Every structure is written in structure tokens, then in C-alpha cells.
Amino acid sequence: IIIKEAMANGRVLLHPALTAAAAELGIEPDALALAVVMVQKFRPVVLSGVVTVAQLESNLQANQAVAKLRGTEEGAAIVERLLREMRVDSDAYWKERSGLQWN
């Protein structure tokens, strides 16, 4: 499964649950957002959508974040908490996305 919009075009990076968990783990929110997708059981291929070297360098930290999330109860709890707190109804997501200026 290919995941194209793991960061919802950057909108997910503003979510308080993500920023708090990233601070708790000592990683950047974008790396955590990608890592949460990467640790899913369905083994996704995640497209980051970077456009700058700085974004690429930050996104590459997702591999280190995966290591923090896999194999520990704390990591599993963080993933479950983020999936629960950040869930968005698909109809609401597509309605918001279609209203963005770049569409």
C-alpha cells in the first residue's frame, strides 16, 4: 500500500497531539508522523513529498523514530494514542482538502 499524504500536505504537523508526542520523544513532528505510518502492520510504502533539502533531512529522521516506536510498550502506546486522537472522518478530510487554495 502506498501512502501519499501521510502528513496531509503539512496540516497534520499542527496537531497538538503530534507536536506533544514529538517533543516527548525528542524528534521532529514530521519524522514522527511518517514513522507512525511506517510502523503499521500493513507495511506501507510512504511518500514524503519533500521539496527542500531541510525537509528531506528532517523526514529521514523517521527511520530513527520507527526504532523508538517499534518493540516497546511505550512506543505502541504513543502510536495508539496518536491514531485515536488524530483520527479524521474521511468525508471531512476530503471536504477540507478540496477547499484548499491550491486545488
mmCIF file of C-alpha atoms in Angstrom:
data_model
loop_
_atom_site.group_PDB
_atom_site.id
_atom_site.type_symbol
_atom_site.label_atom_id
_atom_site.label_comp_id
_atom_site.label_asym_id
_atom_site.label_seq_id
_atom_site.Cartn_x
_atom_site.Cartn_y
_atom_site.Cartn_z
ATOM 1 C CA ILE A 1 0.000 0.000 0.000
ATOM 2 C CA ILE A 2 1.413 3.382 -0.985
ATOM 3 C CA ILE A 3 0.699 6.249 1.399
ATOM 4 C CA LYS A 4 0.803 9.541 -0.474
ATOM 5 C CA GLU A 5 -0.379 12.103 2.063
ATOM 6 C CA ALA A 6 0.973 10.900 5.402
ATOM 7 C CA MET A 7 1.303 14.499 6.551
ATOM 8 C CA ALA A 8 -1.878 15.782 4.887
ATOM 9 C CA ASN A 9 0.127 18.386 2.975
ATOM 10 C CA GLY A 10 1.593 19.646 6.261
ATOM 11 C CA ARG A 11 -1.710 20.168 8.059
ATOM 12 C CA VAL A 12 -1.120 17.207 10.385
ATOM 13 C CA LEU A 13 2.053 18.860 11.690
ATOM 14 C CA LEU A 14 -0.050 21.430 13.531
ATOM 15 C CA HIS A 15 -1.996 18.863 15.554
ATOM 16 C CA PRO A 16 -1.314 19.309 19.293
ATOM 17 C CA ALA A 17 -1.211 15.547 19.949
ATOM 18 C CA LEU A 18 1.530 15.096 17.348
ATOM 19 C CA THR A 19 3.624 18.031 18.495
ATOM 20 C CA ALA A 20 3.359 16.914 22.131
ATOM 21 C CA ALA A 21 4.345 13.321 21.342
ATOM 22 C CA ALA A 22 7.245 14.501 19.168
ATOM 23 C CA ALA A 23 8.530 16.688 21.996
ATOM 24 C CA GLU A 24 8.139 13.763 24.410
ATOM 25 C CA LEU A 25 10.279 11.575 22.128
ATOM 26 C CA GLY A 26 12.755 14.316 21.221
ATOM 27 C CA ILE A 27 12.075 14.146 17.475
ATOM 28 C CA GLU A 28 10.585 16.437 14.867
ATOM 29 C CA PRO A 29 6.807 16.199 14.240
ATOM 30 C CA ASP A 30 7.260 15.346 10.554
ATOM 31 C CA ALA A 31 9.534 12.416 11.407
ATOM 32 C CA LEU A 32 7.027 11.142 13.956
ATOM 33 C CA ALA A 33 4.102 11.497 11.541
ATOM 34 C CA LEU A 34 5.927 9.443 8.924
ATOM 35 C CA ALA A 35 7.095 6.902 11.499
ATOM 36 C CA VAL A 36 3.564 6.298 12.781
ATOM 37 C CA VAL A 37 2.563 5.359 9.248
ATOM 38 C CA MET A 38 5.708 3.290 8.686
ATOM 39 C CA VAL A 39 5.070 1.069 11.744
ATOM 40 C CA GLN A 40 1.627 -0.031 10.595
ATOM 41 C CA LYS A 41 1.191 -3.786 10.198
ATOM 42 C CA PHE A 42 0.242 -3.500 6.523
ATOM 43 C CA ARG A 43 3.856 -2.493 5.674
ATOM 44 C CA PRO A 44 3.184 0.735 3.767
ATOM 45 C CA VAL A 45 5.427 2.496 1.297
ATOM 46 C CA VAL A 46 5.373 6.112 2.428
ATOM 47 C CA LEU A 47 5.911 9.025 0.051
ATOM 48 C CA SER A 48 7.097 12.094 1.939
ATOM 49 C CA GLY A 49 6.604 14.839 -0.640
ATOM 50 C CA VAL A 50 9.703 16.806 0.362
ATOM 51 C CA VAL A 51 10.693 19.815 -1.716
ATOM 52 C CA THR A 52 13.774 21.070 0.156
ATOM 53 C CA VAL A 53 16.967 19.509 1.475
ATOM 54 C CA ALA A 54 15.984 20.564 5.007
ATOM 55 C CA GLN A 55 12.660 18.740 4.697
ATOM 56 C CA LEU A 56 14.443 15.650 3.404
ATOM 57 C CA GLU A 57 16.916 15.678 6.283
ATOM 58 C CA SER A 58 14.095 16.026 8.790
ATOM 59 C CA ASN A 59 11.949 13.357 7.125
ATOM 60 C CA LEU A 60 14.857 10.918 7.163
ATOM 61 C CA GLN A 61 14.708 11.027 10.965
ATOM 62 C CA ALA A 62 11.556 8.927 10.603
ATOM 63 C CA ASN A 63 13.764 5.840 10.467
ATOM 64 C CA GLN A 64 15.096 6.644 13.939
ATOM 65 C CA ALA A 65 11.566 7.371 15.132
ATOM 66 C CA VAL A 66 10.426 3.954 13.874
ATOM 67 C CA ALA A 67 13.037 2.379 16.139
ATOM 68 C CA LYS A 68 11.591 4.281 19.109
ATOM 69 C CA LEU A 69 8.024 3.208 18.293
ATOM 70 C CA ARG A 70 8.602 -0.472 17.491
ATOM 71 C CA GLY A 71 9.168 -3.102 20.088
ATOM 72 C CA THR A 72 8.295 -1.152 23.216
ATOM 73 C CA GLU A 73 5.066 -0.761 25.124
ATOM 74 C CA GLU A 74 5.681 2.980 25.329
ATOM 75 C CA GLY A 75 6.074 3.236 21.569
ATOM 76 C CA ALA A 76 2.947 1.167 20.911
ATOM 77 C CA ALA A 77 1.008 3.343 23.361
ATOM 78 C CA ILE A 78 2.148 6.513 21.594
ATOM 79 C CA VAL A 79 1.096 5.140 18.198
ATOM 80 C CA GLU A 80 -2.316 4.073 19.522
ATOM 81 C CA ARG A 81 -2.833 7.434 21.236
ATOM 82 C CA LEU A 82 -1.945 9.377 18.086
ATOM 83 C CA LEU A 83 -4.165 7.240 15.869
ATOM 84 C CA ARG A 84 -7.058 7.720 18.264
ATOM 85 C CA GLU A 85 -6.610 11.453 18.909
ATOM 86 C CA MET A 86 -5.798 12.442 15.348
ATOM 87 C CA ARG A 87 -8.452 10.449 13.534
ATOM 88 C CA VAL A 88 -10.384 12.464 10.959
ATOM 89 C CA ASP A 89 -13.538 11.330 9.216
ATOM 90 C CA SER A 90 -12.712 10.699 5.551
ATOM 91 C CA ASP A 91 -15.602 12.833 4.272
ATOM 92 C CA ALA A 92 -14.464 15.747 6.453
ATOM 93 C CA TYR A 93 -10.861 15.293 5.289
ATOM 94 C CA TRP A 94 -11.755 15.373 1.595
ATOM 95 C CA LYS A 95 -14.106 18.311 2.080
ATOM 96 C CA GLU A 96 -11.344 20.311 3.782
ATOM 97 C CA ARG A 97 -8.745 19.245 1.225
ATOM 98 C CA SER A 98 -10.914 20.172 -1.746
ATOM 99 C CA GLY A 99 -11.371 23.653 -0.288
ATOM 100 C CA LEU A 100 -7.636 24.390 -0.159
ATOM 101 C CA GLN A 101 -6.447 27.224 -2.424
ATOM 102 C CA TRP A 102 -4.026 25.084 -4.419
ATOM 103 C CA ASN A 103 -6.841 22.785 -5.609
#
